[in-house]
DNA sequence: TATTGTTATACTCTATAACTATA
DNA sequence: TATAGTTATAGAGTATAACAATA
């Protein structure tokens, strides 16, 4: 510790105040899990946001760009660029929407489907690894409490 | 629902798969809380990252730039720009480090201190509001489980 | 030789305005 | 008139390389 009346300095940083905040802890936990996620998804050449988009298309064949945007909090112009990339990689294809001539329905290609089956299996394994210090009950409790905040 | 053999479309988006993932839920909860945080801190003309930096300096007088960087996951060149801004606003001042001639110790000005007393009180109130659907016990459990993931 | 702070710069991500075609 | 998709572009945030001063 620095003596009184002199310019103080810090040996070990005290983060106890920030650690009382839910937002701080949720952000750090999210960054930790997502950091692992990014590493693991690099094998599939997918970013976190690519995974989210492809996963929603996977489980919602024919979803529109607009629906993706509102559920993932992505702006329409940025979604266009992302979908162009995924289409270029032959993972996604755009088809005309059967009911609305303005819209386009999004679908996974065969390549996209087999990729996502693998990627979602890897994601499950990763989730288990990232939360390995939690019991199954704790993990369920955590997810339940997090949903209570934002839903 | 779309009939068989025709191009399918989506009426209500199914997000149940993504919602099983801790990372997805932690990120959404963090974005919700931090979104409220940003709104409330706008009165003080502070971004989330400014609050974190000022709070760490507040509770660690004399902390170095490098120590801030490692605890907040910010790169040194970007921290310099941030600290220049906070110094220009007369919230922070840099003093020579008493032991290491290369380093500079960071300190809140009187203005910075009174701002942070107010801002931290507002942050506490905001935390309570953002997690109002949780009981005190649930809130403590949530923080404990989040820490178990990243610490 | 390694570390702290710094400058300059590149890159990615996010946001805004405006256009087109369909409803 | 409003909405879905798109283009172009601006701005914020993040990352890399290189340098001076000090350890």
XYZ file of C-alpha atoms (C1' of nucleotides) in Angstrom:
348
model
C 0.000 0.000 0.000
C 1.089 3.583 -0.607
C 1.764 5.682 2.478
C -0.583 8.515 3.438
C 0.076 11.965 1.963
C 1.812 10.441 -1.057
C 0.535 9.719 -4.533
C -1.164 6.321 -4.255
C -0.652 3.432 -6.620
C -2.417 0.113 -7.094
C -0.962 -3.366 -6.569
C -4.066 -5.517 -7.005
C -7.074 -4.027 -8.735
C -10.318 -4.008 -6.751
C -13.207 -4.932 -9.058
C -15.682 -5.687 -6.259
C -17.996 -2.809 -7.103
C -18.422 -3.702 -10.776
C -18.934 -7.325 -9.791
C -22.117 -6.438 -7.921
C -23.751 -5.387 -11.218
C -25.808 -7.948 -13.137
C -25.012 -6.204 -16.435
C -21.268 -6.427 -15.844
C -21.406 -10.114 -14.926
C -23.773 -11.034 -17.747
C -21.540 -9.256 -20.260
C -18.381 -10.974 -18.982
C -20.032 -14.391 -18.943
C -21.409 -13.829 -22.444
C -17.973 -12.748 -23.719
C -16.386 -15.832 -22.155
C -18.862 -18.281 -23.704
C -18.947 -16.467 -27.042
C -15.138 -16.333 -27.095
C -15.028 -20.123 -26.834
C -17.829 -20.292 -29.364
C -15.871 -18.270 -31.920
C -12.806 -20.482 -31.556
C -14.839 -23.641 -31.999
C -16.839 -22.288 -34.943
C -13.722 -21.155 -36.800
C -13.416 -24.770 -38.030
C -16.678 -24.273 -39.884
C -15.616 -20.780 -41.011
C -18.614 -19.329 -39.146
C -18.840 -16.250 -36.932
C -21.287 -16.171 -34.031
C -23.740 -14.108 -36.032
C -23.489 -16.474 -39.021
C -24.346 -19.357 -36.710
C -27.390 -17.510 -35.342
C -28.656 -16.631 -38.821
C -28.106 -20.115 -40.249
C -29.642 -21.723 -37.162
C -32.811 -19.623 -37.444
C -33.097 -20.469 -41.152
C -32.426 -24.119 -40.314
C -35.336 -24.239 -37.881
C -37.525 -21.853 -39.887
C -37.319 -22.747 -43.563
C -38.690 -19.891 -45.657
C -38.064 -17.181 -43.040
C -37.709 -13.688 -44.506
C -34.796 -11.298 -44.147
C -37.030 -8.959 -42.162
C -37.996 -11.676 -39.671
C -34.335 -12.518 -39.158
C -33.524 -8.858 -38.557
C -36.158 -8.313 -35.889
C -35.269 -11.482 -33.982
C -31.496 -10.999 -34.076
C -31.386 -7.218 -33.706
C -29.590 -6.703 -36.990
C -30.381 -3.829 -39.370
C -31.733 -4.694 -42.817
C -28.864 -3.219 -44.880
C -26.306 -5.187 -42.861
C -28.342 -8.387 -43.172
C -28.259 -8.085 -46.973
C -24.453 -8.094 -46.945
C -24.357 -11.103 -44.612
C -26.837 -13.103 -46.706
C -24.867 -12.297 -49.863
C -21.831 -13.834 -48.185
C -23.714 -16.952 -47.082
C -25.228 -17.321 -50.567
C -21.790 -16.959 -52.154
C -20.622 -19.812 -49.919
C -23.575 -21.898 -51.186
C -25.008 -22.315 -47.679
C -28.208 -20.322 -48.231
C -30.504 -19.677 -51.143
C -33.172 -17.020 -51.674
C -36.467 -18.090 -53.178
C -39.529 -15.985 -53.995
C -41.972 -15.773 -51.084
C -45.148 -17.761 -51.905
C -47.515 -15.083 -50.559
C -45.687 -11.731 -50.648
C -44.101 -10.612 -53.905
C -41.869 -8.101 -52.106
C -40.311 -10.670 -49.784
C -37.817 -13.483 -50.336
C -37.872 -16.737 -48.387
C -34.561 -18.035 -47.107
C -33.574 -21.694 -47.239
C -30.501 -23.760 -46.389
C -28.897 -25.641 -49.262
C -28.017 -29.303 -48.755
C -24.494 -28.114 -47.950
C -25.879 -25.603 -45.462
C -28.017 -28.238 -43.787
C -25.243 -30.745 -43.257
C -22.993 -27.952 -41.999
C -25.562 -26.852 -39.446
C -26.173 -30.385 -38.181
C -22.457 -30.557 -37.413
C -22.241 -26.986 -36.104
C -25.192 -27.377 -33.746
C -23.727 -30.579 -32.348
C -20.449 -28.734 -31.755
C -22.354 -25.862 -30.161
C -24.052 -28.234 -27.733
C -20.722 -29.763 -26.732
C -19.217 -26.311 -26.330
C -22.079 -25.159 -24.109
C -21.446 -28.110 -21.838
C -17.715 -27.336 -21.701
C -18.216 -23.609 -21.081
C -20.600 -24.296 -18.216
C -18.781 -27.321 -16.864
C -18.498 -25.755 -13.412
C -22.302 -25.698 -13.174
C -24.511 -28.632 -12.277
C -27.410 -29.426 -14.621
C -29.810 -27.844 -12.140
C -27.691 -24.711 -11.881
C -27.463 -24.476 -15.651
C -31.247 -24.681 -16.005
C -31.710 -22.110 -13.244
C -29.273 -19.755 -14.942
C -31.068 -19.930 -18.286
C -34.438 -19.432 -16.570
C -33.251 -16.335 -14.667
C -31.577 -14.810 -17.742
C -34.814 -15.198 -19.735
C -36.734 -13.533 -16.924
C -34.620 -10.428 -17.462
C -34.951 -9.867 -21.185
C -38.216 -11.577 -22.203
C -48.707 -23.343 -42.126
C -47.603 -23.944 -45.702
C -48.944 -27.047 -47.392
C -46.669 -29.981 -48.215
C -44.839 -29.961 -51.542
C -44.922 -26.171 -51.722
C -42.336 -23.554 -50.820
C -42.723 -23.059 -47.083
C -42.950 -19.722 -45.331
C -42.852 -18.711 -41.677
C -45.634 -17.083 -39.676
C -44.139 -17.106 -36.182
C -40.404 -17.579 -35.827
C -39.258 -20.524 -33.713
C -36.289 -19.467 -31.564
C -36.491 -22.416 -29.180
C -33.150 -23.890 -30.237
C -31.119 -20.714 -29.718
C -32.864 -20.217 -26.383
C -31.344 -23.417 -25.037
C -27.854 -21.864 -25.314
C -26.390 -20.104 -22.264
C -24.311 -17.829 -24.513
C -27.375 -16.659 -26.432
C -29.361 -15.937 -23.266
C -26.464 -14.251 -21.470
C -25.845 -12.032 -24.481
C -29.504 -11.040 -24.799
C -29.802 -10.334 -21.062
C -26.578 -8.302 -21.120
C -27.800 -6.295 -24.131
C -31.102 -5.607 -22.361
C -29.489 -4.393 -19.133
C -26.739 -2.482 -20.939
C -29.328 -0.890 -23.229
C -31.133 0.528 -20.187
C -27.767 1.458 -18.741
C -26.823 3.501 -21.809
C -30.100 5.424 -21.718
C -29.720 6.242 -18.046
C -26.040 7.192 -18.318
C -26.683 9.542 -21.227
C -27.688 12.162 -18.618
C -24.107 12.065 -17.374
C -22.751 11.980 -20.943
C -21.146 8.600 -20.205
C -21.008 5.455 -22.299
C -20.935 2.037 -20.624
C -17.208 1.754 -21.150
C -16.617 5.251 -19.716
C -18.556 4.227 -16.605
C -16.457 1.067 -16.196
C -13.178 2.953 -16.590
C -14.160 5.785 -14.238
C -15.545 3.326 -11.692
C -12.301 1.338 -11.619
C -10.279 4.544 -11.196
C -12.750 5.670 -8.529
C -12.164 2.537 -6.470
C -8.486 2.224 -7.397
C -6.848 5.644 -7.218
C -3.501 5.557 -8.986
C -4.348 2.591 -11.250
C -2.304 2.470 -14.452
C -3.560 2.423 -18.019
C -2.198 -1.080 -18.419
C -4.089 -2.366 -15.374
C -7.304 -0.878 -16.722
C -6.712 -2.539 -20.086
C -6.205 -6.026 -18.697
C -9.245 -5.872 -16.425
C -11.645 -4.400 -18.976
C -10.372 -6.212 -22.073
C -9.504 -3.023 -23.913
C -6.377 -2.645 -26.059
C -3.785 -0.084 -24.976
C -3.965 2.165 -28.066
C -7.731 2.467 -27.712
C -7.455 3.176 -23.990
C -5.172 6.133 -24.718
C -7.855 7.729 -26.889
C -10.515 7.139 -24.232
C -8.396 8.605 -21.433
C -7.607 11.651 -23.582
C -11.342 12.240 -23.867
C -11.947 11.840 -20.132
C -9.015 14.143 -19.380
C -10.351 16.746 -21.816
C -13.657 16.634 -19.905
C -11.717 17.264 -16.670
C -12.911 13.995 -15.108
C -9.536 12.247 -14.947
C -5.951 13.358 -14.497
C -2.695 11.540 -15.182
C 0.071 11.808 -12.583
C 3.562 10.289 -12.646
C 3.649 6.831 -11.075
C 5.551 6.933 -7.746
C 7.512 3.738 -8.406
C 7.626 3.175 -12.177
C 8.889 5.995 -14.386
C 7.309 4.465 -17.494
C 3.814 4.343 -16.039
C 1.259 7.022 -15.242
C -1.176 6.801 -12.329
C -4.797 7.699 -13.037
C -6.902 9.754 -10.635
C -10.415 11.232 -10.630
C -10.638 14.992 -10.361
C -13.053 16.502 -7.814
C -15.495 16.854 -10.709
C -14.927 13.218 -11.672
C -15.511 12.045 -8.112
C -18.805 13.845 -7.608
C -19.963 12.634 -11.026
C -19.186 9.027 -10.139
C -20.957 9.221 -6.773
C -24.074 10.235 -8.681
C -23.523 7.797 -11.550
C -22.984 4.808 -9.267
C -26.154 5.637 -7.340
C -28.027 5.794 -10.656
C -26.441 2.502 -11.715
C -27.645 0.813 -8.527
C -31.197 2.039 -9.086
C -31.047 0.938 -12.705
C -29.858 -2.542 -11.746
C -32.830 -2.892 -9.456
C -35.207 -1.731 -12.212
C -33.675 -3.984 -14.883
C -33.958 -7.033 -12.646
C -37.292 -6.100 -11.088
C -38.825 -9.414 -12.143
C -36.279 -11.238 -9.978
C -36.477 -11.680 -6.214
C -33.427 -10.682 -4.168
C -32.527 -14.344 -3.760
C -32.845 -14.969 -7.501
C -30.731 -11.922 -8.258
C -27.950 -13.141 -5.944
C -28.161 -16.638 -7.433
C -27.892 -15.226 -10.937
C -24.765 -13.201 -10.143
C -23.193 -16.208 -8.388
C -23.827 -18.529 -11.360
C -22.574 -15.980 -13.914
C -19.334 -15.569 -11.969
C -18.919 -19.345 -11.886
C -18.781 -19.301 -15.675
C -16.143 -16.653 -16.362
C -14.005 -16.486 -13.208
C 15.631 -7.280 -23.811
C 10.940 -6.341 -21.975
C 7.330 -3.101 -20.694
C 4.425 1.468 -20.563
C 2.496 4.683 -23.065
C 1.830 6.555 -27.450
C 0.806 7.546 -32.676
C -0.933 6.258 -36.950
C -3.665 3.356 -39.457
C -6.497 -0.504 -41.053
C -10.323 -3.271 -40.412
C -14.872 -4.693 -38.795
C -19.271 -3.643 -37.081
C -23.193 -0.738 -36.805
C -26.161 3.077 -38.371
C -28.434 6.422 -41.802
C -30.351 8.033 -46.190
C -32.269 7.070 -50.338
C -33.946 4.126 -54.130
C -37.114 0.037 -56.416
C -40.786 -2.993 -56.490
C -44.586 -4.656 -54.596
C -48.690 -4.354 -51.148
C -49.017 5.327 -48.202
C -46.428 1.575 -46.135
C -43.296 -2.382 -46.355
C -39.321 -5.747 -48.132
C -35.245 -5.673 -50.050
C -31.354 -3.251 -51.685
C -27.277 0.180 -52.451
C -23.997 3.386 -50.915
C -21.829 5.496 -47.320
C -20.764 7.378 -42.766
C -19.529 6.560 -38.106
C -18.157 3.878 -34.050
C -15.574 0.272 -32.257
C -11.656 -2.868 -32.420
C -7.073 -4.537 -33.951
C -2.049 -4.283 -35.721
C 2.549 -2.226 -36.389
C 5.971 0.723 -35.027
C 8.249 4.124 -31.993
C 10.251 6.683 -27.554
C 11.172 6.441 -22.759
C 12.117 3.662 -18.925
C 12.897 -0.861 -16.397
